[in-house]
GROMACS .gro file of N, CA and C in nm:
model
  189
    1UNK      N    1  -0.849   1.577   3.252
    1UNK     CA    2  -0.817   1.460   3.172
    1UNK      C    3  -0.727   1.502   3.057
    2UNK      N    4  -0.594   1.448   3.059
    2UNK     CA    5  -0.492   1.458   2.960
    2UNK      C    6  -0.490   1.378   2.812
    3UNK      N    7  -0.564   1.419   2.709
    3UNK     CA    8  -0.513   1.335   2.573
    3UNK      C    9  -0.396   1.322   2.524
    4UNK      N   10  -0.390   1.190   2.442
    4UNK     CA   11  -0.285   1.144   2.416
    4UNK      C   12  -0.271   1.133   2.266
    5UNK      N   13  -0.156   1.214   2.244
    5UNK     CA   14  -0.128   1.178   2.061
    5UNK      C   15  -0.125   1.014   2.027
    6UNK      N   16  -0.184   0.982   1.890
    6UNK     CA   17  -0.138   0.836   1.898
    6UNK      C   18  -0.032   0.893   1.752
    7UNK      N   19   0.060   0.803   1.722
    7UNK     CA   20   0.079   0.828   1.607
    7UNK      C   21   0.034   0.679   1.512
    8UNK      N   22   0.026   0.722   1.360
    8UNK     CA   23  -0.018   0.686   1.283
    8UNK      C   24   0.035   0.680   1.133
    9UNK      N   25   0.056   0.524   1.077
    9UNK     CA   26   0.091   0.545   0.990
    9UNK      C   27   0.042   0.464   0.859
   10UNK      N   28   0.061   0.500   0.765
   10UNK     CA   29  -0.026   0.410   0.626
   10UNK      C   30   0.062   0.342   0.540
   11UNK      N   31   0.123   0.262   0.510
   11UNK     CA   32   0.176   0.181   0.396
   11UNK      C   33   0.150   0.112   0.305
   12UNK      N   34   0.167   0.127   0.150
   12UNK     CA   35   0.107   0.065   0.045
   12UNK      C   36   0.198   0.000  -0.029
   13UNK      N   37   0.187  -0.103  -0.070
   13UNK     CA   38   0.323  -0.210  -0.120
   13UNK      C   39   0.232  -0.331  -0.171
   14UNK      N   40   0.349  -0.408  -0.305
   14UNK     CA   41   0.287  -0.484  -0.369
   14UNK      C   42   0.400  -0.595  -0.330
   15UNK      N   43   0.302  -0.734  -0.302
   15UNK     CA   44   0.459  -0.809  -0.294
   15UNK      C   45   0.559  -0.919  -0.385
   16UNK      N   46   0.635  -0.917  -0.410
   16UNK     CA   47   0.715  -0.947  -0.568
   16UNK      C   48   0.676  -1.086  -0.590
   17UNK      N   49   0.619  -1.149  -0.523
   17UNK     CA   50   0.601  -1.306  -0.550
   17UNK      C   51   0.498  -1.372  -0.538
   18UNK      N   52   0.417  -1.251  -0.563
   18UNK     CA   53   0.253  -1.237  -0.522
   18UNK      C   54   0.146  -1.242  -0.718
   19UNK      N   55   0.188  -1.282  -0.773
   19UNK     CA   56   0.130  -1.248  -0.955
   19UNK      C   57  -0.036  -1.284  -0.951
   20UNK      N   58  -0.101  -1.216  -0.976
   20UNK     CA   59  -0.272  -1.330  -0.997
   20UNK      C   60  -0.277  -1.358  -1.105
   21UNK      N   61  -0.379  -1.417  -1.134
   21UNK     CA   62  -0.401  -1.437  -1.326
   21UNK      C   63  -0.459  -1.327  -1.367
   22UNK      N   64  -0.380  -1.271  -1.486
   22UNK     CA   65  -0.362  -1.205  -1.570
   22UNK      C   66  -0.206  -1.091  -1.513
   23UNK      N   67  -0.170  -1.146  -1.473
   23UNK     CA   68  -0.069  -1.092  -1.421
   23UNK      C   69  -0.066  -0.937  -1.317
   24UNK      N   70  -0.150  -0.940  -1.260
   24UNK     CA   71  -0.190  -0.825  -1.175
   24UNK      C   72  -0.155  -0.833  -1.006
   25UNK      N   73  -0.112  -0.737  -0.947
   25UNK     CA   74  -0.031  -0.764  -0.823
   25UNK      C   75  -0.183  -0.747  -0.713
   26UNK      N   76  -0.174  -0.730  -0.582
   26UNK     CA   77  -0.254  -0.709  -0.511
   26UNK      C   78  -0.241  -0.611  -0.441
   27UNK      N   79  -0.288  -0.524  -0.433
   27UNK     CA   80  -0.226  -0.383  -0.325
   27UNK      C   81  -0.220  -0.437  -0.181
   28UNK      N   82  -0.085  -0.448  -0.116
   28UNK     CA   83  -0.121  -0.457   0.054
   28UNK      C   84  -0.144  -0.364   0.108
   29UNK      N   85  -0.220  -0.363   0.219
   29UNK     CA   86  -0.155  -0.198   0.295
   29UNK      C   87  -0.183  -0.281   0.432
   30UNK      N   88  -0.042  -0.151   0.510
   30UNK     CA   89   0.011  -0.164   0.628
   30UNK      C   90  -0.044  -0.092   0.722
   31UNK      N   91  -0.136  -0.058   0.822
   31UNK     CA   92  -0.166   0.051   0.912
   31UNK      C   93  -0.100  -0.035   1.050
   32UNK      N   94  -0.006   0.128   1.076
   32UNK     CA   95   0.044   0.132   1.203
   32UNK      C   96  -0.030   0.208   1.280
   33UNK      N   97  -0.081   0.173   1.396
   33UNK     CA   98  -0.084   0.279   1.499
   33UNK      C   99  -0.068   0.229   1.659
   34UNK      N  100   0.040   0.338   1.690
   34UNK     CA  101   0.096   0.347   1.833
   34UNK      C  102   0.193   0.229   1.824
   35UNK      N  103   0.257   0.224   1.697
   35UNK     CA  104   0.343   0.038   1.727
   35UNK      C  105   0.271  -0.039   1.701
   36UNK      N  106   0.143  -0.080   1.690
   36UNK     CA  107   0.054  -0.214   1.666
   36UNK      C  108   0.057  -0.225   1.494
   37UNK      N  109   0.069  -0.318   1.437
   37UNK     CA  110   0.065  -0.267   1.277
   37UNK      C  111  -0.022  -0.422   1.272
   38UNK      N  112  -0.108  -0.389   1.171
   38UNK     CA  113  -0.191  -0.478   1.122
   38UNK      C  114  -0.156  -0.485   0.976
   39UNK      N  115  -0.217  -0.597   0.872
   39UNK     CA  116  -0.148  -0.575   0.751
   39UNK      C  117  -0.306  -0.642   0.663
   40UNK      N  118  -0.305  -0.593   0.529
   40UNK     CA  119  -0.480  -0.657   0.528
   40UNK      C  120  -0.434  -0.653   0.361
   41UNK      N  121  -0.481  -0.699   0.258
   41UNK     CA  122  -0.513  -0.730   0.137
   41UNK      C  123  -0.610  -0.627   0.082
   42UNK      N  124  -0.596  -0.510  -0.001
   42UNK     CA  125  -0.708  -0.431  -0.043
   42UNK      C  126  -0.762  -0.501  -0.157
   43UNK      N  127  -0.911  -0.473  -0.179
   43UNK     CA  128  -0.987  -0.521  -0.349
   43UNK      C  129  -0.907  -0.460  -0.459
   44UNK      N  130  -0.772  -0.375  -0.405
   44UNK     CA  131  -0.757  -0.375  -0.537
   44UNK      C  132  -0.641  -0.378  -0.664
   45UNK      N  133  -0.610  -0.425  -0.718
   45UNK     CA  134  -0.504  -0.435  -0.827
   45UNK      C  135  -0.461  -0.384  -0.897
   46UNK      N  136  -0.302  -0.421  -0.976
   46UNK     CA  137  -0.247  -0.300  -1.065
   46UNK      C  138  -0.100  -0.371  -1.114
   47UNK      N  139  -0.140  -0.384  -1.267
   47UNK     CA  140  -0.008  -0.418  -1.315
   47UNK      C  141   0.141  -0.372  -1.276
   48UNK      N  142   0.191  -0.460  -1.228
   48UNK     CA  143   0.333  -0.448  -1.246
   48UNK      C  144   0.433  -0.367  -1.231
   49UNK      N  145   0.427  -0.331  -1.384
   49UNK     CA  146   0.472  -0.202  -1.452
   49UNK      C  147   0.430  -0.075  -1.430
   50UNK      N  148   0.335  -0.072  -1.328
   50UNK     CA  149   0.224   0.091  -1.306
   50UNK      C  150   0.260   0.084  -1.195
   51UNK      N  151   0.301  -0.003  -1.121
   51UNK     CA  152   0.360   0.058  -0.948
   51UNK      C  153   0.477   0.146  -0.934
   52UNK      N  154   0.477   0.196  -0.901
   52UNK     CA  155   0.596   0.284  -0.820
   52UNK      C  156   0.614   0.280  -0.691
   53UNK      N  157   0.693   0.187  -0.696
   53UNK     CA  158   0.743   0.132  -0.565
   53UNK      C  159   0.828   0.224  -0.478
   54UNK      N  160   0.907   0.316  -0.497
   54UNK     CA  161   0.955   0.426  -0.435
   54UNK      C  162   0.844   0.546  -0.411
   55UNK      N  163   0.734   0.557  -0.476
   55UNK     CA  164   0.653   0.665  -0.397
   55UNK      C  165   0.516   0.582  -0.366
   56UNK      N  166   0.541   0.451  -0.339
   56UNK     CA  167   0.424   0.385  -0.289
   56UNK      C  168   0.292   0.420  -0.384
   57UNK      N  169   0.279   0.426  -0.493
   57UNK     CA  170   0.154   0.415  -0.545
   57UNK      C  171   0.140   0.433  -0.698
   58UNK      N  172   0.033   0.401  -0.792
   58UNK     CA  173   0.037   0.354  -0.907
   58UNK      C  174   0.092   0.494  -1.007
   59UNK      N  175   0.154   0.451  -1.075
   59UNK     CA  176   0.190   0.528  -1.175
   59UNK      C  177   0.058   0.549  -1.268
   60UNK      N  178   0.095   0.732  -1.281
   60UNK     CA  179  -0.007   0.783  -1.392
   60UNK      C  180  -0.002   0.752  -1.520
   61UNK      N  181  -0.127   0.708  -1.577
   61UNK     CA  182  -0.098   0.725  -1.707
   61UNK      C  183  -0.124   0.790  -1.801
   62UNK      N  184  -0.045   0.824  -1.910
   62UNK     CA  185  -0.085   0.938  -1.993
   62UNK      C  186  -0.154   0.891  -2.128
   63UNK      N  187  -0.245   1.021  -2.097
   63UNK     CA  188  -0.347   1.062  -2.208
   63UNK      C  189  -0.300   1.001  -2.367
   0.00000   0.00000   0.00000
């Protein structure tokens, strides 16, 4: 019996026209696998200004 790689992938993105009250975005995330991509709403949130949209995830903040 021959296994099969699947591949697999994770995406995290906020979407620009998406604001809640108090102005907080919603984290989406994307899971691909094998081509099938599902897309789901995580619990969790993050101003705006703390995303980093080029490395997919919240900016640190300093001490």
């Amino acid at each position: 019996m021959q296994t099969q790689k699947s591949k697999f992938g994770i995406y995290f993105y906020t979407r620009s026209n998406s604001t809640k009250v108090g102005g907080l975005k919603a984290i989406e995330v994307r899971v691909t696998v094998d081509g099938v991509s599902k897309v789901f709403t995580s619990i969790y949130e993050v101003a705006p200004e703390m995303w980093n949209q080029k490395e997919k995830k919240e900016r640190r903040r300093r001490a």
